[in-house]
Coordinates of C-alpha atoms and ligand atoms in Angstrom, one line a residue:
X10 CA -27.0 20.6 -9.8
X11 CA -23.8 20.9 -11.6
X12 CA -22.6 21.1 -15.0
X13 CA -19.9 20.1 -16.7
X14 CA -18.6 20.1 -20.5
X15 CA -17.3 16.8 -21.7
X16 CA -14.5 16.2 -24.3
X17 CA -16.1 17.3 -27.2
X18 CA -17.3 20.9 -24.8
X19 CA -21.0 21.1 -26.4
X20 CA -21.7 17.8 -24.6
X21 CA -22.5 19.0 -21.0
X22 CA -22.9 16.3 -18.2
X23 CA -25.6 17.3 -15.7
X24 CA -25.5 16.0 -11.9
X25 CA -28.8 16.3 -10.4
X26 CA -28.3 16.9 -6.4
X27 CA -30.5 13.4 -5.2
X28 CA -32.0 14.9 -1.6
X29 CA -32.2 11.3 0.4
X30 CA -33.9 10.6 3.2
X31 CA -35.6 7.4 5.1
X32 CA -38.8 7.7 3.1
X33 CA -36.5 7.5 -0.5
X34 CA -35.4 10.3 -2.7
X35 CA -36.5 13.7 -4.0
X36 CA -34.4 15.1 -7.2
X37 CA -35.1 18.1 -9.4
X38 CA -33.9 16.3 -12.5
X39 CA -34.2 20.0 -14.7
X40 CA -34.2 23.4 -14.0
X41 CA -34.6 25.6 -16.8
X42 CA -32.9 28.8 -15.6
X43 CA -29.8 26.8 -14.0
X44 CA -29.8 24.9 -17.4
X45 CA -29.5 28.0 -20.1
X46 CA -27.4 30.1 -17.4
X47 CA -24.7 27.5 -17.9
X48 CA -25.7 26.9 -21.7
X49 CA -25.1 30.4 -22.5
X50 CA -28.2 30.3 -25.2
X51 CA -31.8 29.2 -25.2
X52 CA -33.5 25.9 -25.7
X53 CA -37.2 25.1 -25.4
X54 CA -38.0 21.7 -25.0
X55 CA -41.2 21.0 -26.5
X56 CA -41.5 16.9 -26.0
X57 CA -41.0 14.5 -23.8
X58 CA -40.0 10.9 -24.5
X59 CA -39.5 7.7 -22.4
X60 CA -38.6 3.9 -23.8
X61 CA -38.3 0.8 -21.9
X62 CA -35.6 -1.5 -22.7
X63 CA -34.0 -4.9 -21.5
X64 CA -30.3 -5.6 -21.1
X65 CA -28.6 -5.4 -24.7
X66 CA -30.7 -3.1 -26.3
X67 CA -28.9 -0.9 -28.5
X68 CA -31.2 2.4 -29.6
X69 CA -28.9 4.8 -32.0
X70 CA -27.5 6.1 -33.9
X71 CA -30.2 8.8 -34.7
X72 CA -30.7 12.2 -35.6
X73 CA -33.5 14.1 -37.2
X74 CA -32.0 16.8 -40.0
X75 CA -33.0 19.9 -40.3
X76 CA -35.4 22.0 -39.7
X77 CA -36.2 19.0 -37.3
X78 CA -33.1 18.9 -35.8
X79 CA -33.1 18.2 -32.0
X80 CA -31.0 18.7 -29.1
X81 CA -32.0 16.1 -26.8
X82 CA -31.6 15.9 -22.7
X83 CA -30.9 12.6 -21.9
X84 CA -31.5 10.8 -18.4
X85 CA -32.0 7.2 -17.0
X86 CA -34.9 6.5 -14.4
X87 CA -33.9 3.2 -13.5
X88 CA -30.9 0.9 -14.6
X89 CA -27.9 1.5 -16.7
X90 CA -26.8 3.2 -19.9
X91 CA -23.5 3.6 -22.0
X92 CA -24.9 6.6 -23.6
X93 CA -22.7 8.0 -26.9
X94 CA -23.3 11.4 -28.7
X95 CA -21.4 11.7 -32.0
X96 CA -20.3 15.2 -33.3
X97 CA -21.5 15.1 -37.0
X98 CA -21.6 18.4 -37.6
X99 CA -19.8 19.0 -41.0
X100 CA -17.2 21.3 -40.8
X101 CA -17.0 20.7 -37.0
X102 CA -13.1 20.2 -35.5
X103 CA -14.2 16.9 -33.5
X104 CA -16.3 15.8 -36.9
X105 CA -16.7 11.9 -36.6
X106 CA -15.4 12.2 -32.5
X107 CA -17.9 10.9 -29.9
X108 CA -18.4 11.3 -26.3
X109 CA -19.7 8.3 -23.9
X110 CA -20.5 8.1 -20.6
X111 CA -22.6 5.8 -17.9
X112 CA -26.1 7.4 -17.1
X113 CA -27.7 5.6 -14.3
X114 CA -30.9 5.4 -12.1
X115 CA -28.4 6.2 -9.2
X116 CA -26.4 8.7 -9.8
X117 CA -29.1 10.4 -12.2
X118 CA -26.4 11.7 -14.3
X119 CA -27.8 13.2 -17.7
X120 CA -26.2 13.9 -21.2
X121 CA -27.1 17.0 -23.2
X122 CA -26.5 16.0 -27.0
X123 CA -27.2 19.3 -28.7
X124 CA -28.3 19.5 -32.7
X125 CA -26.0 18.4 -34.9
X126 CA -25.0 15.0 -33.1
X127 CA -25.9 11.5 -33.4
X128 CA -27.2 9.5 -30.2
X129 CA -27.8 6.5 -29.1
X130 CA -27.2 3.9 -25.8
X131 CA -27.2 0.4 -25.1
X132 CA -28.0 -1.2 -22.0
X133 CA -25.9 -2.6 -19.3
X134 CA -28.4 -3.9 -16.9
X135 CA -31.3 -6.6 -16.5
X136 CA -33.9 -3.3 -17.5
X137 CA -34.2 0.3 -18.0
X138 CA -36.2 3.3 -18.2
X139 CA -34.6 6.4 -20.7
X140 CA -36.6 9.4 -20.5
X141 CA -35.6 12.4 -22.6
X142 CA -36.4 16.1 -23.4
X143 CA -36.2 17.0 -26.9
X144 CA -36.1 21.0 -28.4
X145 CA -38.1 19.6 -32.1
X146 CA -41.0 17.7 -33.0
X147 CA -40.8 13.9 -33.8
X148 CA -40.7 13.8 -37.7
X149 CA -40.3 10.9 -39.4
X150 CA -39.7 11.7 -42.8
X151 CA -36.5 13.6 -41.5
X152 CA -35.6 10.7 -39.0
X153 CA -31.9 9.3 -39.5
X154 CA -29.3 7.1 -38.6
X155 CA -25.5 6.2 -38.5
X156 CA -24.6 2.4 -38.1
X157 CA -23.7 2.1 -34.3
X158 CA -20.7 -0.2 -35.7
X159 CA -19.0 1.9 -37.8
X160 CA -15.4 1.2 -38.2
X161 CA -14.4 5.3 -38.5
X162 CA -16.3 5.7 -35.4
X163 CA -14.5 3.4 -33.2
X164 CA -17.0 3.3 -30.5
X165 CA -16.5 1.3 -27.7
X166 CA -19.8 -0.2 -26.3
X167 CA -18.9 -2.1 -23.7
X168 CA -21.1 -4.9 -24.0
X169 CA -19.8 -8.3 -26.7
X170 CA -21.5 -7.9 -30.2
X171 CA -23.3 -11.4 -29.2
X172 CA -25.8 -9.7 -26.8
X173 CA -26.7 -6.6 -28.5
X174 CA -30.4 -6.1 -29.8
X175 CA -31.4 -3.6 -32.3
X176 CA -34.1 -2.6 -34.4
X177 CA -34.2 -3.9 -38.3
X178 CA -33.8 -0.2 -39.0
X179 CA -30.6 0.1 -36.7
X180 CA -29.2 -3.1 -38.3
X181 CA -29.5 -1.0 -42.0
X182 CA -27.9 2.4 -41.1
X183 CA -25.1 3.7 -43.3
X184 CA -21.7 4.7 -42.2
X185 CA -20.9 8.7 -41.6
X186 CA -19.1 8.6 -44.8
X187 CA -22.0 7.2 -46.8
X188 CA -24.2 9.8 -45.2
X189 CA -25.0 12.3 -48.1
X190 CA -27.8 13.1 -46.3
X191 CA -25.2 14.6 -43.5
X192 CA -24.2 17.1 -46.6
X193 CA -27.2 18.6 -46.7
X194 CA -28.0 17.8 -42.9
X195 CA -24.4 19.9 -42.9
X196 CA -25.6 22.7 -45.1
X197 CA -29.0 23.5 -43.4
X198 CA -27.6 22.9 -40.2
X199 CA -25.3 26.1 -41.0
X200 CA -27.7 27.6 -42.9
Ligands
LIG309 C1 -38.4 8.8 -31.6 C2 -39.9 8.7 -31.7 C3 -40.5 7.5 -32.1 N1 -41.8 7.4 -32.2 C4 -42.4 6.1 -32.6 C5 -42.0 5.6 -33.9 C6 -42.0 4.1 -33.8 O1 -43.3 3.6 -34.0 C7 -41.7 3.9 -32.3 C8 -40.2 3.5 -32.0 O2 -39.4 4.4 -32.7 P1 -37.9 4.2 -32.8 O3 -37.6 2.7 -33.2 O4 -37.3 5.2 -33.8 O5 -37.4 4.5 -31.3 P2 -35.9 4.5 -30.8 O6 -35.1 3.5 -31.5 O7 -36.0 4.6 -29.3 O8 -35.4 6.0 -31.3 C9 -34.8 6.9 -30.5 O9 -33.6 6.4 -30.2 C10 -32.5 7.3 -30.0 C11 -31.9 6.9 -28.7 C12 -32.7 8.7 -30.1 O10 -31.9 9.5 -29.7 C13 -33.9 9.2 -30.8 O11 -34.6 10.1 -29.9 C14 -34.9 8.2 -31.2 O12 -34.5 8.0 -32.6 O13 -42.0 5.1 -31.6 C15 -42.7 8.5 -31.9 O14 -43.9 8.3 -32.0 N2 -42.1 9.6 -31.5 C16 -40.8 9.8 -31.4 O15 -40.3 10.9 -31.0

């Protein structure tokens, strides 16, 4: 298992080792002590999430504020993801910067998108299966998004407008700069 900082260095890619033989596969897809060795602090996961999607799907750009923030381990079981983690962390140096990269049931890459950032993917094949570890309960009421569009954000989906798919919700969310939420997102965040 190796890990690896991205661009924006709280971003860590994870590469599972995939142990292949003639019967199929065996992967350890987490290991808690190899994980916060290389994290350098502690996370405790405390759900686990899966969602099924076909090819254009776009889920994202969501965050919960605080004191539901979550960091979020991200990983695809079968298929293909562009997967995208925006730094919105106020006061950050890569503020409004995002990371992408292709998550796939093959080479069972995973993203971890720690609190204070925006995720989302779309999907690049016919189907997929996104499971996810997240360090906060689900709640609603602090549930939040940023328009997957947004002109500031510049982020390059690789799939044509035409034969994306999104929620209602995800069709309504604001830009980063119309975000005042974000503010006080920013403040307890810090706090
Ligand atoms: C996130 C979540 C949702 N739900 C329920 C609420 C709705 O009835 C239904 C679908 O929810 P939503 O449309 O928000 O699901 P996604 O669009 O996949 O949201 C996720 O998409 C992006 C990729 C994320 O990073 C977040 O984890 C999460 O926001 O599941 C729950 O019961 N528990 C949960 O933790």
């Amino acid at each position: 298992m190796t890990f690896t900082r991205s661009a924006i260095p709280d971003v860590i890619i994870i590469e599972p080792k995939v142990h292949g033989d003639e019967r199929g596969y065996f992967v350890e897809t987490f290991r808690h002590d190899k994980f916060e060795n290389f994290l350098g602090y502690k996370v405790n996961f405390c759900q686990d999430n899966e969602s099924r999607s076909h090819h254009g799907v776009l889920r994202g750009l969501h965050y919960q504020l605080a004191p539901y923030a979550q960091s979020k381990l991200v990983r695809v079981i079968d298929g293909r993801v562009l997967d995208v983690a925006v730094d919105i962390r106020v006061g950050s140096p890569t503020f409004g910067k995002y990371v992408s990269v292709e998550l796939n049931g093959k080479n069972k890459k995973q993203m971890f998108v720690p609190r204070g950032f925006a995720h989302g993917f779309v999907v690049l094949s016919e189907t997929c299966t996104f499971t996810y570890k997240v360090d906060n309960y689900y709640a609603p009421e602090c549930d939040r998004g940023i328009s997957f569009n947004d002109s500031n954000l510049g982020i390059d989906w690789q799939i044509t407008s035409e034969l994306l798919h999104l929620s209602v919700k995800d069709t309504k969310q604001p830009k980063l700069e119309d975000t005042l939420d974000l503010f006080e997102y920013g403040r307890n965040y810090y706090a």
